[in-house]
Short mmCIF file of C-alpha atoms and ligand atoms in Angstrom, two decimals:
data_model
loop_
_atom_site.label_atom_id
_atom_site.label_comp_id
_atom_site.label_asym_id
_atom_site.label_seq_id
_atom_site.Cartn_x
_atom_site.Cartn_y
_atom_site.Cartn_z
CA MET A 1 98.57 123.62 81.23
CA ALA A 2 98.04 121.17 84.30
CA LYS A 3 94.68 120.02 85.58
CA LEU A 4 92.59 120.00 88.37
CA TYR A 5 90.48 116.93 88.18
CA PHE A 6 87.28 115.22 90.20
CA HIS A 7 87.04 111.46 90.07
CA TYR A 8 83.80 110.78 92.63
CA ALA A 9 81.80 108.02 92.81
CA THR A 10 79.63 106.50 95.98
CA MET A 11 81.08 104.23 98.02
CA ASN A 12 83.26 101.04 97.80
CA ALA A 13 83.67 102.18 93.81
CA GLY A 14 87.35 101.66 93.52
CA LYS A 15 88.72 105.24 94.02
CA THR A 16 91.43 104.36 96.15
CA THR A 17 92.49 101.77 93.82
CA MET A 18 92.79 104.06 90.88
CA LEU A 19 94.54 106.84 92.98
CA LEU A 20 97.12 104.07 94.31
CA GLN A 21 97.71 102.59 90.98
CA ALA A 22 97.76 106.72 89.31
CA SER A 23 100.62 107.67 91.71
CA TYR A 24 102.48 104.27 90.76
CA ASN A 25 102.38 104.67 87.45
CA TYR A 26 104.33 108.08 87.87
CA ARG A 27 106.55 106.87 90.49
CA GLU A 28 106.94 103.92 88.73
CA ARG A 29 108.94 106.19 85.61
CA GLY A 30 110.66 108.02 88.30
CA MET A 31 108.13 111.16 88.87
CA SER A 32 107.67 111.61 92.12
CA THR A 33 104.10 112.33 93.42
CA MET A 34 102.62 113.81 96.59
CA LEU A 35 99.52 112.20 98.51
CA PHE A 36 97.09 113.49 100.59
CA VAL A 37 94.42 112.38 102.40
CA ALA A 38 91.84 113.58 105.07
CA GLY A 39 93.11 113.42 108.86
CA HIS A 40 89.76 114.54 110.31
CA TYR A 41 89.13 111.23 111.82
CA ARG A 42 92.68 110.00 112.08
CA LYS A 43 95.40 110.32 115.20
CA GLY A 44 98.85 111.83 114.38
CA ASP A 45 100.55 113.28 111.35
CA SER A 46 100.98 110.59 108.84
CA GLY A 47 98.51 108.82 107.01
CA LEU A 48 98.06 105.67 105.08
CA ILE A 49 95.91 105.47 101.84
CA SER A 50 95.30 101.63 101.71
CA SER A 51 92.96 100.12 99.31
CA ARG A 52 90.52 96.96 100.02
CA ILE A 53 92.66 94.81 97.43
CA GLY A 54 95.54 95.19 99.78
CA LEU A 55 97.31 97.99 98.27
CA GLU A 56 98.65 100.90 100.28
CA SER A 57 100.84 103.92 100.52
CA GLU A 58 102.14 106.55 103.37
CA ALA A 59 100.16 109.97 102.69
CA GLU A 60 100.20 113.66 103.90
CA MET A 61 97.28 114.26 106.06
CA PHE A 62 95.07 117.56 105.45
CA ARG A 63 92.87 119.10 107.99
CA ASP A 64 90.40 122.06 108.05
CA GLY A 65 92.49 125.42 108.07
CA ASP A 66 95.95 124.07 106.16
CA ASP A 67 97.55 125.70 103.20
CA LEU A 68 97.54 122.44 100.73
CA PHE A 69 98.98 125.24 98.33
CA ALA A 70 101.49 126.45 100.83
CA ARG A 71 102.69 122.83 101.75
CA VAL A 72 102.68 121.44 98.30
CA ALA A 73 105.08 124.77 97.14
CA GLU A 74 107.14 124.44 99.62
CA HIS A 75 107.56 120.84 98.85
CA HIS A 76 107.91 121.38 95.18
CA GLU A 77 110.90 124.05 95.61
CA HIS A 78 113.32 121.14 96.86
CA THR A 79 111.56 118.01 95.13
CA SER A 80 109.85 118.02 91.89
CA VAL A 81 106.35 117.02 92.40
CA HIS A 82 104.75 115.73 89.03
CA CYS A 83 101.52 115.09 90.57
CA VAL A 84 99.40 115.58 93.86
CA PHE A 85 96.77 113.32 94.82
CA VAL A 86 94.20 113.79 97.09
CA ASP A 87 91.98 110.73 98.53
CA GLU A 88 88.65 111.54 100.79
CA ALA A 89 88.33 114.87 98.75
CA GLN A 90 84.83 114.85 100.02
CA PHE A 91 86.06 116.84 103.02
CA LEU A 92 88.41 119.76 101.76
CA GLU A 93 87.04 123.22 102.37
CA GLU A 94 85.86 125.50 99.83
CA GLU A 95 89.03 127.33 100.42
CA GLN A 96 91.29 124.04 100.03
CA VAL A 97 89.69 123.70 96.71
CA TRP A 98 90.77 126.57 95.24
CA GLN A 99 94.10 126.51 96.83
CA LEU A 100 94.47 122.81 94.60
CA ALA A 101 93.39 125.05 91.21
CA ARG A 102 95.94 127.37 92.13
CA ILE A 103 98.69 124.54 92.32
CA ALA A 104 97.33 123.47 88.88
CA ASP A 105 97.47 126.96 87.78
CA ARG A 106 100.55 128.76 89.35
CA LEU A 107 102.78 125.52 90.09
CA ASN A 108 101.71 123.70 86.61
CA ILE A 109 101.24 120.51 88.89
CA PRO A 110 98.25 118.60 88.04
CA VAL A 111 95.84 117.55 90.85
CA MET A 112 93.97 114.61 90.97
CA CYS A 113 91.09 114.41 93.33
CA TYR A 114 88.73 111.35 94.65
CA GLY A 115 85.82 111.45 96.71
CA LEU A 116 82.30 110.84 97.56
CA ARG A 117 79.94 113.02 95.90
CA THR A 118 77.06 112.89 98.47
CA ASP A 119 76.49 111.35 102.04
CA PHE A 120 74.23 109.06 102.76
CA GLN A 121 71.18 111.78 102.86
CA GLY A 122 71.85 112.47 99.19
CA ASN A 123 73.51 116.15 100.17
CA LEU A 124 76.68 117.11 98.98
CA PHE A 125 80.05 117.26 100.77
CA SER A 126 81.97 120.73 100.96
CA GLY A 127 84.50 119.26 99.13
CA SER A 128 82.51 117.92 96.54
CA ARG A 129 80.36 120.93 95.96
CA ALA A 130 83.44 123.06 95.60
CA LEU A 131 85.17 120.19 93.04
CA LEU A 132 81.85 119.81 91.35
CA ALA A 133 82.07 123.88 90.60
CA ILE A 134 85.33 124.78 89.31
CA ALA A 135 87.45 121.26 88.92
CA ASP A 136 88.45 121.36 84.91
CA ASP A 137 87.52 117.55 84.47
CA LEU A 138 84.62 115.39 86.24
CA ARG A 139 85.26 111.74 86.24
CA GLU A 140 82.50 109.66 87.30
CA VAL A 141 83.89 106.37 88.95
CA ARG A 142 81.05 103.65 88.41
CA THR A 143 79.98 101.32 90.36
CA ILE A 144 76.71 99.24 90.22
CA CYS A 145 73.40 98.57 92.61
CA ARG A 146 71.91 95.74 93.46
CA CYS A 147 69.73 95.64 90.82
CA GLY A 148 72.38 96.17 87.89
CA ARG A 149 71.80 99.76 87.66
CA LYS A 150 74.28 102.42 87.99
CA ALA A 151 74.93 103.45 91.60
CA THR A 152 75.09 106.99 92.18
CA MET A 153 73.86 107.28 95.94
CA VAL A 154 74.68 105.37 99.00
CA VAL A 155 72.71 104.38 102.67
CA ARG A 156 74.44 104.26 106.00
CA LEU A 157 73.40 100.71 107.62
CA GLY A 158 73.83 101.11 111.89
CA SER A 159 74.96 98.34 114.01
CA ASP A 160 71.50 96.82 114.00
CA GLY A 161 71.72 96.32 110.26
CA LYS A 162 68.94 99.06 109.49
CA VAL A 163 69.09 102.11 107.05
CA ALA A 164 69.82 105.52 108.96
CA LYS A 165 68.25 108.53 108.18
CA GLN A 166 68.95 111.07 109.92
CA GLY A 167 72.52 111.79 112.17
CA GLN A 168 76.04 113.16 111.18
CA GLN A 169 77.36 113.45 107.79
CA VAL A 170 79.96 111.09 109.08
CA ALA A 171 79.80 108.23 111.39
CA ILE A 172 82.94 106.54 113.07
CA GLY A 173 82.96 102.95 113.31
CA LYS A 174 81.28 99.85 112.12
CA ASP A 175 78.65 101.47 109.71
CA VAL A 176 78.13 100.09 106.90
CA TYR A 177 77.60 101.86 103.30
CA VAL A 178 76.25 100.51 100.31
CA SER A 179 75.78 102.03 97.54
CA LEU A 180 72.40 101.89 95.61
CA CYS A 181 71.17 103.09 92.31
CA ARG A 182 68.36 106.31 93.20
CA ARG A 183 65.58 104.67 92.50
CA HIS A 184 66.57 101.92 95.06
CA TRP A 185 68.30 104.14 97.92
CA GLU A 186 64.53 106.28 97.84
CA GLU A 187 62.70 102.89 98.49
CA GLU A 188 65.52 101.88 101.39
CA MET A 189 65.13 105.27 102.76
CA GLY A 190 61.45 105.21 103.16
CA ARG A 191 60.56 108.03 100.51
CA SER A 192 59.24 106.06 98.12
CA ALA A 193 57.41 102.58 97.82
CA PRO A 194 58.57 99.92 96.22
CA ASP A 195 56.52 98.63 93.45
CA ASP A 196 58.17 96.72 90.91
CA PHE A 197 55.58 95.96 89.00
CA SER A 198 55.82 99.75 87.50
CA VAL A 199 58.65 98.40 85.48
CA LEU A 200 56.87 95.08 84.39
CA SER A 201 54.11 96.95 83.16
CA ALA A 202 56.13 99.92 81.57
CA PRO A 203 55.05 99.89 78.36
CA GLU A 204 57.87 98.85 75.40
CA VAL A 205 59.26 102.38 73.56
ZN1 LIG B 301 68.82 99.49 92.26
#
Protein backbone atom coordinates (compact mmCIF):
# COMPACT_ATOMS: atom_id res chain seq x y z
CA MET A 1 0.00 0.00 0.00
CA ALA A 2 1.07 3.56 -0.65
CA LYS A 3 2.17 5.65 2.31
CA LEU A 4 1.90 9.19 3.56
CA TYR A 5 5.37 10.55 4.32
CA PHE A 6 6.39 13.63 6.27
CA HIS A 7 9.93 14.94 5.81
CA TYR A 8 10.38 17.64 8.42
CA ALA A 9 13.18 19.99 9.35
CA THR A 10 14.05 23.54 10.24
CA MET A 11 14.65 26.25 7.65
CA ASN A 12 17.43 25.92 5.09
CA ALA A 13 17.85 22.19 5.54
CA GLY A 14 17.43 21.42 1.84
CA LYS A 15 13.87 20.01 1.99
CA THR A 16 12.81 21.63 -1.28
CA THR A 17 15.88 20.37 -3.09
CA MET A 18 15.05 16.85 -1.88
CA LEU A 19 11.46 17.21 -3.07
CA LEU A 20 12.47 18.40 -6.54
CA GLN A 21 15.10 15.68 -6.87
CA ALA A 22 12.62 12.97 -5.86
CA SER A 23 10.02 14.26 -8.31
CA TYR A 24 12.64 14.39 -11.04
CA ASN A 25 13.54 10.75 -10.36
CA TYR A 26 9.93 9.72 -11.02
CA ARG A 27 9.67 11.79 -14.19
CA GLU A 28 12.96 10.50 -15.51
CA ARG A 29 11.43 7.04 -15.42
CA GLY A 30 8.43 8.19 -17.44
CA MET A 31 6.13 8.46 -14.43
CA SER A 32 4.03 11.47 -13.62
CA THR A 33 3.98 13.47 -10.42
CA MET A 34 1.73 16.16 -9.02
CA LEU A 35 3.32 18.99 -7.04
CA PHE A 36 1.63 21.28 -4.58
CA VAL A 37 2.93 24.35 -2.79
CA ALA A 38 1.22 26.63 -0.28
CA GLY A 39 -0.61 29.50 -1.95
CA HIS A 40 -1.22 31.39 1.30
CA TYR A 41 1.49 33.93 0.58
CA ARG A 42 1.47 33.79 -3.23
CA LYS A 43 -0.70 35.44 -5.85
CA GLY A 44 -2.26 33.82 -8.92
CA ASP A 45 -3.05 30.19 -9.65
CA SER A 46 0.20 28.61 -10.61
CA GLY A 47 3.07 28.29 -8.21
CA LEU A 48 6.72 27.63 -8.61
CA ILE A 49 8.76 25.49 -6.26
CA SER A 50 12.34 26.66 -6.30
CA SER A 51 15.29 25.56 -4.23
CA ARG A 52 18.30 27.50 -3.09
CA ILE A 53 20.59 25.61 -5.44
CA GLY A 54 18.63 26.63 -8.53
CA LEU A 55 16.29 23.72 -9.18
CA GLU A 56 12.67 24.63 -9.84
CA SER A 57 9.41 23.14 -11.00
CA GLU A 58 5.85 24.27 -11.70
CA ALA A 59 3.39 23.38 -8.95
CA GLU A 60 -0.27 23.74 -8.14
CA MET A 61 -1.16 25.83 -5.14
CA PHE A 62 -3.19 24.78 -2.13
CA ARG A 63 -5.09 27.18 0.06
CA ASP A 64 -7.37 26.81 3.06
CA GLY A 65 -10.56 24.96 2.22
CA ASP A 66 -9.19 23.25 -0.93
CA ASP A 67 -10.06 19.58 -1.32
CA LEU A 68 -6.76 17.97 -2.25
CA PHE A 69 -8.23 14.47 -2.52
CA ALA A 70 -10.73 15.68 -5.12
CA ARG A 71 -8.08 17.52 -7.12
CA VAL A 72 -5.72 14.56 -7.25
CA ALA A 73 -8.53 12.06 -7.94
CA GLU A 74 -9.79 14.14 -10.85
CA HIS A 75 -6.32 14.47 -12.36
CA HIS A 76 -5.63 10.76 -11.80
CA GLU A 77 -8.74 9.83 -13.82
CA HIS A 78 -7.27 11.11 -17.07
CA THR A 79 -3.53 10.96 -16.33
CA SER A 80 -2.10 8.41 -13.92
CA VAL A 81 -0.36 10.05 -11.00
CA HIS A 82 2.52 8.04 -9.55
CA CYS A 83 3.44 10.29 -6.65
CA VAL A 84 2.10 13.46 -5.00
CA PHE A 85 4.54 15.99 -3.51
CA VAL A 86 3.60 18.78 -1.11
CA ASP A 87 6.03 21.57 -0.26
CA GLU A 88 5.45 23.93 2.68
CA ALA A 89 3.27 21.23 4.19
CA GLN A 90 3.24 23.04 7.53
CA PHE A 91 0.46 25.24 6.10
CA LEU A 92 -1.92 22.34 5.42
CA GLU A 93 -5.13 22.25 7.39
CA GLU A 94 -5.76 19.17 9.52
CA GLU A 95 -8.57 18.11 7.17
CA GLN A 96 -6.23 18.44 4.19
CA VAL A 97 -3.75 16.09 5.85
CA TRP A 98 -6.57 13.55 6.13
CA GLN A 99 -7.31 14.11 2.42
CA LEU A 100 -3.67 13.31 1.65
CA ALA A 101 -3.94 10.15 3.76
CA ARG A 102 -6.96 9.13 1.65
CA ILE A 103 -4.93 9.66 -1.52
CA ALA A 104 -2.49 7.06 -0.19
CA ASP A 105 -5.15 4.73 1.21
CA ARG A 106 -7.82 4.84 -1.48
CA LEU A 107 -6.00 5.86 -4.69
CA ASN A 108 -2.85 3.96 -3.71
CA ILE A 109 -0.62 6.93 -4.62
CA PRO A 110 2.30 7.75 -2.30
CA VAL A 111 2.23 11.26 -0.86
CA MET A 112 5.48 12.97 0.12
CA CYS A 113 5.12 16.05 2.32
CA TYR A 114 7.99 18.40 3.17
CA GLY A 115 7.75 21.11 5.76
CA LEU A 116 8.77 22.78 8.95
CA ARG A 117 8.00 21.14 12.27
CA THR A 118 7.84 24.24 14.46
CA ASP A 119 7.64 27.99 14.06
CA PHE A 120 10.13 30.54 15.44
CA GLN A 121 8.46 30.37 18.85
CA GLY A 122 8.87 26.63 19.07
CA ASN A 123 5.20 25.80 18.42
CA LEU A 124 3.92 23.20 15.95
CA PHE A 125 2.30 24.39 12.74
CA SER A 126 -1.21 23.02 12.08
CA GLY A 127 -0.15 20.89 9.14
CA SER A 128 2.88 19.56 10.94
CA ARG A 129 0.84 18.64 14.00
CA ALA A 130 -1.56 16.56 11.88
CA LEU A 131 1.24 15.00 9.83
CA LEU A 132 3.20 14.04 12.94
CA ALA A 133 0.01 12.45 14.24
CA ILE A 134 -1.05 10.37 11.23
CA ALA A 135 1.73 10.05 8.63
CA ASP A 136 2.97 6.49 8.06
CA ASP A 137 6.58 7.49 7.79
CA LEU A 138 8.34 10.41 9.52
CA ARG A 139 11.75 11.42 8.26
CA GLU A 140 13.89 14.12 9.76
CA VAL A 141 15.93 16.17 7.30
CA ARG A 142 19.05 17.13 9.20
CA THR A 143 20.93 20.35 9.28
CA ILE A 144 23.33 21.72 11.85
CA CYS A 145 23.55 24.62 14.26
CA ARG A 146 26.56 26.99 14.27
CA CYS A 147 27.95 24.83 17.10
CA GLY A 148 27.81 21.66 15.05
CA ARG A 149 24.95 20.06 16.94
CA LYS A 150 21.79 19.05 15.13
CA ALA A 151 19.54 22.06 14.49
CA THR A 152 15.94 21.42 15.47
CA MET A 153 14.71 24.98 16.07
CA VAL A 154 14.56 28.21 14.12
CA VAL A 155 14.83 31.88 15.09
CA ARG A 156 13.58 34.77 13.00
CA LEU A 157 15.66 37.88 12.55
CA GLY A 158 13.75 41.06 11.79
CA SER A 159 14.90 43.79 9.44
CA ASP A 160 16.84 45.25 12.40
CA GLY A 161 18.82 42.01 12.62
CA LYS A 162 17.42 41.22 16.06
CA VAL A 163 15.79 37.96 17.07
CA ALA A 164 11.98 38.17 17.05
CA LYS A 165 10.42 36.86 20.24
CA GLN A 166 6.78 37.57 19.41
CA GLY A 167 4.61 38.22 16.39
CA GLN A 168 2.76 36.43 13.60
CA GLN A 169 3.63 32.81 12.91
CA VAL A 170 4.70 33.80 9.41
CA ALA A 171 6.27 37.11 8.46
CA ILE A 172 6.38 38.17 4.86
CA GLY A 173 9.23 40.30 3.73
CA LYS A 174 12.88 40.37 4.37
CA ASP A 175 13.00 38.42 7.58
CA VAL A 176 15.81 35.94 7.82
CA TYR A 177 15.55 32.56 9.51
CA VAL A 178 18.43 30.83 11.24
CA SER A 179 18.40 27.20 12.29
CA LEU A 180 19.78 26.42 15.72
CA CYS A 181 20.06 23.57 18.21
CA ARG A 182 17.59 23.76 21.09
CA ARG A 183 20.16 25.02 23.56
CA HIS A 184 21.23 27.95 21.38
CA TRP A 185 17.63 28.65 20.42
CA GLU A 186 16.76 29.08 24.11
CA GLU A 187 19.71 31.42 24.55
CA GLU A 188 18.81 33.50 21.49
CA MET A 189 15.20 33.72 22.64
CA GLY A 190 16.36 34.98 26.03
CA ARG A 191 14.96 31.97 27.86
CA SER A 192 18.26 30.80 29.30
CA ALA A 193 21.55 32.56 29.89
CA PRO A 194 24.58 31.66 27.80
CA ASP A 195 26.77 29.51 29.99
CA ASP A 196 29.44 27.74 28.07
CA PHE A 197 31.36 26.85 31.22
CA SER A 198 28.79 24.20 32.07
CA VAL A 199 29.89 22.27 29.03
CA LEU A 200 33.56 22.61 29.83
CA SER A 201 33.15 21.60 33.46
CA ALA A 202 30.80 18.72 32.83
CA PRO A 203 32.43 15.50 34.01
CA GLU A 204 33.27 12.91 31.40
CA VAL A 205 31.16 9.80 31.84
ZN1 LIG B 1 24.00 25.11 18.88
